Coordinates of C-alpha atoms in Angstrom, one line a residue:
Chain A
M12 CA 18.9 31.0 -11.9
P13 CA 16.5 32.8 -14.2
K14 CA 12.9 32.4 -13.0
L15 CA 10.6 30.5 -15.3
K16 CA 13.2 31.1 -18.1
S17 CA 11.1 29.3 -20.7
L18 CA 7.8 31.0 -20.1
E19 CA 7.7 32.1 -23.8
E20 CA 8.3 28.5 -24.7
L21 CA 5.2 27.6 -22.7
Q22 CA 3.2 30.1 -24.7
R23 CA 4.3 28.6 -28.0
L24 CA 3.4 25.2 -26.6
R25 CA -0.1 26.5 -25.8
E26 CA -0.6 27.6 -29.4
R27 CA 0.5 24.2 -30.7
A28 CA -1.5 22.3 -28.2
Q29 CA -4.7 24.2 -28.8
Q30 CA -4.5 23.4 -32.5
E31 CA -4.3 19.7 -31.6
L32 CA -6.8 19.8 -28.8
S33 CA -9.9 18.8 -30.8
I34 CA -8.2 15.7 -32.0
R35 CA -6.9 14.9 -28.5
Q36 CA -10.4 15.0 -27.0
Q37 CA -11.7 12.5 -29.5
T38 CA -9.0 9.9 -28.8
T39 CA -8.7 10.5 -25.1
T40 CA -7.3 7.9 -22.8
K41 CA -7.1 8.6 -19.1
I42 CA -4.8 6.9 -16.7
T43 CA -5.3 7.5 -13.0
V44 CA -2.8 6.7 -10.2
G45 CA -3.7 6.5 -6.5
M46 CA -1.5 8.8 -4.5
G47 CA -2.6 8.5 -0.8
T48 CA -0.2 7.7 2.0
C49 CA -0.7 4.1 1.1
G50 CA 0.0 4.6 -2.6
I51 CA 3.0 6.7 -1.9
A52 CA 4.5 4.2 0.5
A53 CA 3.9 1.4 -1.9
G54 CA 5.8 3.2 -4.7
A55 CA 3.0 5.0 -6.6
R56 CA 5.3 8.0 -7.5
E57 CA 7.7 5.7 -9.2
T58 CA 4.9 3.9 -11.0
M59 CA 3.6 7.3 -12.1
Q60 CA 7.0 8.2 -13.5
A61 CA 7.3 4.8 -15.2
I62 CA 3.9 5.5 -16.9
L63 CA 5.0 9.0 -18.1
E64 CA 8.3 7.6 -19.4
E65 CA 6.6 4.8 -21.3
L66 CA 4.1 7.1 -22.9
R67 CA 6.9 9.4 -23.9
K68 CA 9.0 6.6 -25.4
R69 CA 6.1 5.3 -27.4
N70 CA 4.7 8.7 -28.2
I71 CA 1.3 7.9 -26.9
D72 CA -1.2 10.6 -26.1
A73 CA -2.9 10.0 -22.8
H74 CA -4.0 12.1 -19.9
V75 CA -2.4 11.0 -16.6
A76 CA -3.8 12.2 -13.3
T77 CA -3.2 11.4 -9.6
V78 CA -6.0 10.9 -7.0
G79 CA -6.0 10.4 -3.2
C80 CA -6.6 7.2 -1.3
I81 CA -9.6 5.2 -2.7
G82 CA -9.7 2.7 0.1
M83 CA -7.9 -0.4 -1.2
C84 CA -4.6 0.3 0.4
S85 CA -3.2 -3.2 0.2
K86 CA -3.7 -3.2 -3.6
E87 CA -1.6 0.0 -4.1
P88 CA -0.2 1.2 -6.3
L89 CA -3.5 1.2 -8.1
V90 CA -3.7 2.3 -11.7
D91 CA -7.0 2.9 -13.5
I92 CA -7.2 3.0 -17.3
E93 CA -10.2 4.5 -19.0
Q94 CA -10.7 4.6 -22.7
A95 CA -13.7 6.0 -24.6
G96 CA -16.2 3.2 -25.2
E97 CA -14.4 0.7 -23.1
P98 CA -14.9 -0.5 -19.5
R99 CA -12.7 1.2 -16.9
I100 CA -10.1 -1.2 -15.7
T101 CA -8.4 -1.0 -12.3
Y102 CA -5.0 -2.7 -12.0
A103 CA -3.6 -3.6 -8.6
N104 CA -0.1 -3.6 -7.2
V105 CA 1.3 -2.0 -10.3
H106 CA 5.1 -1.7 -9.9
P107 CA 7.3 0.2 -12.4
N108 CA 8.6 -2.9 -14.0
M109 CA 5.0 -3.9 -15.0
V110 CA 4.3 -0.6 -16.7
P111 CA 5.9 -1.4 -20.2
R112 CA 3.7 -4.5 -20.6
L113 CA 0.7 -2.8 -19.3
I114 CA 1.0 0.1 -21.8
E115 CA 1.9 -2.3 -24.6
E116 CA -1.0 -4.7 -24.1
H117 CA -3.7 -2.4 -22.9
L118 CA -3.1 0.8 -24.8
V119 CA -1.3 -0.4 -27.9
N120 CA -2.9 -3.8 -28.5
G121 CA -6.2 -3.0 -26.8
Q122 CA -6.0 -6.1 -24.6
V123 CA -6.8 -6.0 -20.9
V124 CA -4.0 -7.7 -18.9
D125 CA -6.4 -10.0 -17.1
E126 CA -3.9 -11.4 -14.5
W127 CA -3.2 -7.9 -13.1
A128 CA -6.7 -6.5 -13.5
F129 CA -8.4 -6.2 -10.1
G130 CA -11.7 -4.7 -11.0
R131 CA -13.6 -3.4 -14.0
I132 CA -16.3 -0.8 -14.3
P133 CA -18.4 -1.5 -17.3
L134 CA -20.0 1.4 -19.3
D135 CA -23.2 1.1 -17.4
G136 CA -21.3 2.0 -14.2
I137 CA -21.9 -1.2 -12.1
G138 CA -18.5 -2.3 -10.9
S139 CA -17.1 -5.7 -10.0
A140 CA -14.0 -6.7 -8.1
S141 CA -12.4 -10.1 -8.4
Q142 CA -11.8 -10.2 -4.7
P143 CA -12.7 -8.1 -1.6
G144 CA -10.7 -4.9 -1.1
G145 CA -8.1 -4.5 1.7
Chain B
M23 CA 9.4 6.4 3.7
R24 CA 12.7 6.4 2.0
E25 CA 12.8 10.0 0.9
L26 CA 11.7 13.3 2.4
S27 CA 10.2 14.2 -1.0
L28 CA 7.7 11.3 -0.5
H29 CA 6.7 12.8 2.9
L30 CA 6.2 16.1 1.1
L31 CA 4.0 14.5 -1.5
D32 CA 2.0 12.9 1.3
V33 CA 1.5 16.2 3.3
V34 CA 0.4 18.0 0.1
E35 CA -2.1 15.1 -0.5
N36 CA -3.5 15.8 3.0
A37 CA -3.9 19.5 2.1
I38 CA -5.8 18.6 -1.1
E39 CA -8.0 16.2 0.9
A40 CA -8.7 19.1 3.3
G41 CA -10.1 21.1 0.4
A42 CA -7.1 23.4 -0.1
R43 CA -7.1 25.7 -3.2
H44 CA -3.6 27.0 -2.6
V45 CA -0.6 25.2 -1.2
A46 CA 2.7 26.8 -0.5
L47 CA 5.6 24.4 -0.4
A48 CA 8.9 25.6 0.9
I49 CA 12.2 23.8 1.4
V50 CA 15.1 25.5 3.1
E51 CA 18.5 23.8 3.3
D52 CA 20.5 26.1 5.5
L53 CA 24.0 24.5 5.4
D54 CA 25.4 27.3 7.6
A55 CA 23.0 26.5 10.4
D56 CA 23.0 22.8 9.5
L57 CA 19.2 22.8 9.3
L58 CA 16.7 21.5 6.8
T59 CA 13.2 22.8 7.0
M60 CA 10.2 21.7 4.9
S61 CA 6.9 23.5 5.2
V62 CA 3.6 23.0 3.6
A63 CA 1.0 25.7 4.2
D64 CA -2.5 25.3 2.9
D65 CA -5.8 27.2 2.9
G66 CA -7.9 24.1 3.5
R67 CA -10.6 23.6 6.1
G68 CA -8.1 23.3 9.0
M69 CA -8.5 21.4 12.2
D70 CA -10.0 22.2 15.6
P71 CA -7.8 21.8 18.7
E72 CA -9.0 18.3 19.3
A73 CA -8.2 17.1 15.8
L74 CA -4.9 18.9 16.0
R75 CA -4.0 17.1 19.2
R76 CA -4.8 13.7 17.8
V77 CA -3.2 14.2 14.4
R78 CA 0.0 12.5 15.5
D79 CA -1.9 9.5 16.6
P80 CA -1.6 6.8 13.9
F81 CA -5.0 5.5 14.8
F82 CA -6.6 8.8 14.0
T83 CA -7.8 9.8 10.6
T84 CA -10.6 11.9 9.1
R85 CA -11.1 9.6 6.3
I86 CA -13.8 6.9 6.1
T87 CA -12.1 4.7 3.5
R88 CA -9.7 3.3 6.2
H89 CA -9.1 3.6 9.9
V90 CA -5.5 4.7 10.3
G91 CA -3.7 7.8 9.2
L92 CA 0.0 7.2 9.1
G93 CA 1.3 10.2 7.1
I94 CA 1.9 12.7 9.9
P95 CA 3.1 10.2 12.5
L96 CA 5.7 8.9 10.0
L97 CA 6.9 12.4 9.3
A98 CA 7.0 13.4 12.9
A99 CA 9.1 10.3 13.7
A100 CA 11.5 11.0 10.8
A101 CA 12.0 14.5 12.0
E102 CA 12.5 13.6 15.7
R103 CA 15.0 10.9 14.8
C104 CA 17.2 13.7 13.2
A105 CA 17.4 16.1 16.2
G106 CA 14.4 18.0 14.8
G107 CA 10.7 17.9 15.1
L108 CA 7.3 18.6 13.6
T109 CA 5.1 21.6 14.3
I110 CA 1.5 22.0 13.0
H111 CA -0.5 25.2 13.2
S112 CA -4.1 24.9 12.2
Q113 CA -7.5 26.3 13.0
P114 CA -11.0 25.6 11.6
N115 CA -11.4 27.3 8.3
G116 CA -8.0 28.9 8.7
G117 CA -5.8 26.4 6.9
T118 CA -3.0 24.2 8.1
T119 CA 0.7 24.7 8.2
V120 CA 3.0 21.7 8.7
V121 CA 6.7 22.4 9.4
A122 CA 9.3 19.7 9.7
R123 CA 12.8 20.4 10.8
F124 CA 15.8 18.2 10.6
R125 CA 19.5 18.5 11.3
H126 CA 20.8 18.7 7.8
S127 CA 23.9 16.5 8.4
H128 CA 22.2 14.0 10.7
I129 CA 23.2 10.5 9.8
D130 CA 19.6 9.3 10.0
R131 CA 18.2 12.0 7.8
A132 CA 16.7 10.5 4.6
P133 CA 17.7 12.3 1.4
L134 CA 15.3 14.8 -0.1
G135 CA 15.2 12.4 -3.1
D136 CA 13.3 12.9 -6.2
L137 CA 11.7 16.3 -5.7
A138 CA 10.9 16.6 -9.4
G139 CA 8.9 13.4 -9.3
T140 CA 7.0 14.6 -6.3
L141 CA 6.2 17.9 -7.9
I142 CA 4.9 16.2 -11.1
C143 CA 2.6 14.0 -9.1
I144 CA 1.2 17.1 -7.4
L145 CA 0.8 19.1 -10.6
M146 CA -1.0 16.1 -12.2
R147 CA -3.8 16.4 -9.6
D148 CA -5.0 19.0 -12.1
D149 CA -8.0 19.9 -10.0
G150 CA -7.2 23.6 -10.1
L151 CA -4.9 23.5 -7.1
E152 CA -2.5 26.5 -7.1
L153 CA 1.0 25.5 -5.9
S154 CA 3.7 27.9 -4.9
Y155 CA 7.1 26.4 -4.7
R156 CA 10.4 27.6 -3.3
H157 CA 13.5 25.5 -2.7
T158 CA 16.3 27.5 -1.1
I159 CA 19.9 26.6 -0.4
V160 CA 21.9 28.8 2.0
A161 CA 25.7 28.1 2.0
H162 CA 28.5 30.5 3.1
G163 CA 26.1 33.3 3.6
A164 CA 24.9 33.1 0.0
E165 CA 21.4 32.1 -1.0
R166 CA 20.2 30.3 -4.2
A167 CA 16.6 29.3 -4.9
F168 CA 14.4 27.6 -7.4
E169 CA 11.1 29.2 -7.2
W170 CA 7.9 29.3 -9.2
S171 CA 4.1 29.1 -8.9
T172 CA 1.3 27.4 -11.0
T173 CA -0.3 30.9 -11.2
E174 CA 2.4 32.1 -13.5
I175 CA 2.4 28.9 -15.5
R176 CA -1.3 28.9 -15.9
D177 CA -1.2 32.6 -17.0
A178 CA 1.1 31.5 -19.8
L179 CA -1.1 28.5 -20.7
G180 CA -4.5 30.1 -20.7
D181 CA -7.2 27.5 -20.3
L182 CA -5.0 24.6 -21.3
P183 CA -4.8 22.1 -18.5
L184 CA -1.5 21.2 -16.8
S185 CA -2.2 17.6 -17.7
T186 CA -2.1 18.2 -21.4
P187 CA 0.6 15.8 -22.6
V188 CA 2.9 18.4 -24.2
V189 CA 2.5 20.7 -21.1
R190 CA 3.2 17.7 -18.8
E191 CA 6.4 17.1 -20.8
W192 CA 7.4 20.7 -20.4
L193 CA 6.7 20.8 -16.7
S194 CA 8.6 17.6 -16.1
G195 CA 11.7 19.1 -17.9
F196 CA 11.3 22.4 -16.1
V197 CA 11.2 21.0 -12.5
T198 CA 13.9 18.5 -13.2
E199 CA 16.2 21.1 -14.7
G200 CA 15.5 23.6 -11.9
E201 CA 16.3 21.1 -9.2
T202 CA 19.4 19.8 -11.0
Q203 CA 20.8 23.3 -11.5
L204 CA 20.2 24.2 -7.8
K205 CA 22.0 21.0 -6.7
E206 CA 24.9 21.5 -9.1
A207 CA 25.4 25.1 -7.9
Q208 CA 25.4 23.7 -4.3
D209 CA 27.9 20.9 -5.2
A210 CA 30.2 23.3 -6.9
K211 CA 30.2 25.6 -3.9
T212 CA 30.9 22.8 -1.5
Q213 CA 33.9 21.7 -3.6
V214 CA 35.4 25.2 -3.5
S215 CA 35.2 25.5 0.2

């Protein structure tokens, strides 16, 4: 099999992306998925893929990143959504079948899904959790 | 864990937590020798002999966010169940290499599973980690491989992060296609024989 057969494609992608980069940075949304042993065992990889798939389907521009264990293992998979000017929301036990609603309500309609939100970090940085971590 | 690719993701996460800048991930499916080997070599801070001795103990972890570390004990158990085993080489400031061996055809061996999904999760760490990847299948004396590194990808991308949505899409397609082609070539070969 040819090695990195579409490396040229990647270079074209770079040119296209750089033109759009300034717009992207203004509208940036960041989604973070916990990927420690706890998250992986709880299905975080599948949750991550469901998120990527939903963003692709709806053509939503958002940065998606994985992080290690953040210490609330029983709440995994944990998904954080940060949007410019909005409090950062942590969702607990996010399974792939919950992802379409999460993206629809939080990213498209701008409504926090309260029943799944486990914690929120307001813009001044002082966090609150609705119950103690596990 | 249901898939070996989930164990791989977990071991790479350990490497990242150990401050690795470079991780080499290798999978060799030697059908002639009926052996599956997965190795993860990192250049992180490594472990001293005492930590290395205790790393298989589920009640040992270096982290402070919780008190148990199940990743390595789970992988060791999975390998030992399949007439294989786990070896770990490590020294302080000298990185760590984890090698898991399985009998390829063993009835209890979990499938490799969604390697592309695992690779995307690793690539989306996007903290500058350099990953070298090689998945080799040896059958009837012939060898095929899917091999790449983030160094060559980043060279093509310049300063554009791997997590840029269009790049992410490309990477996802690239690893999925690479793994699919490798598997199809193997299946075609198996049918011929």
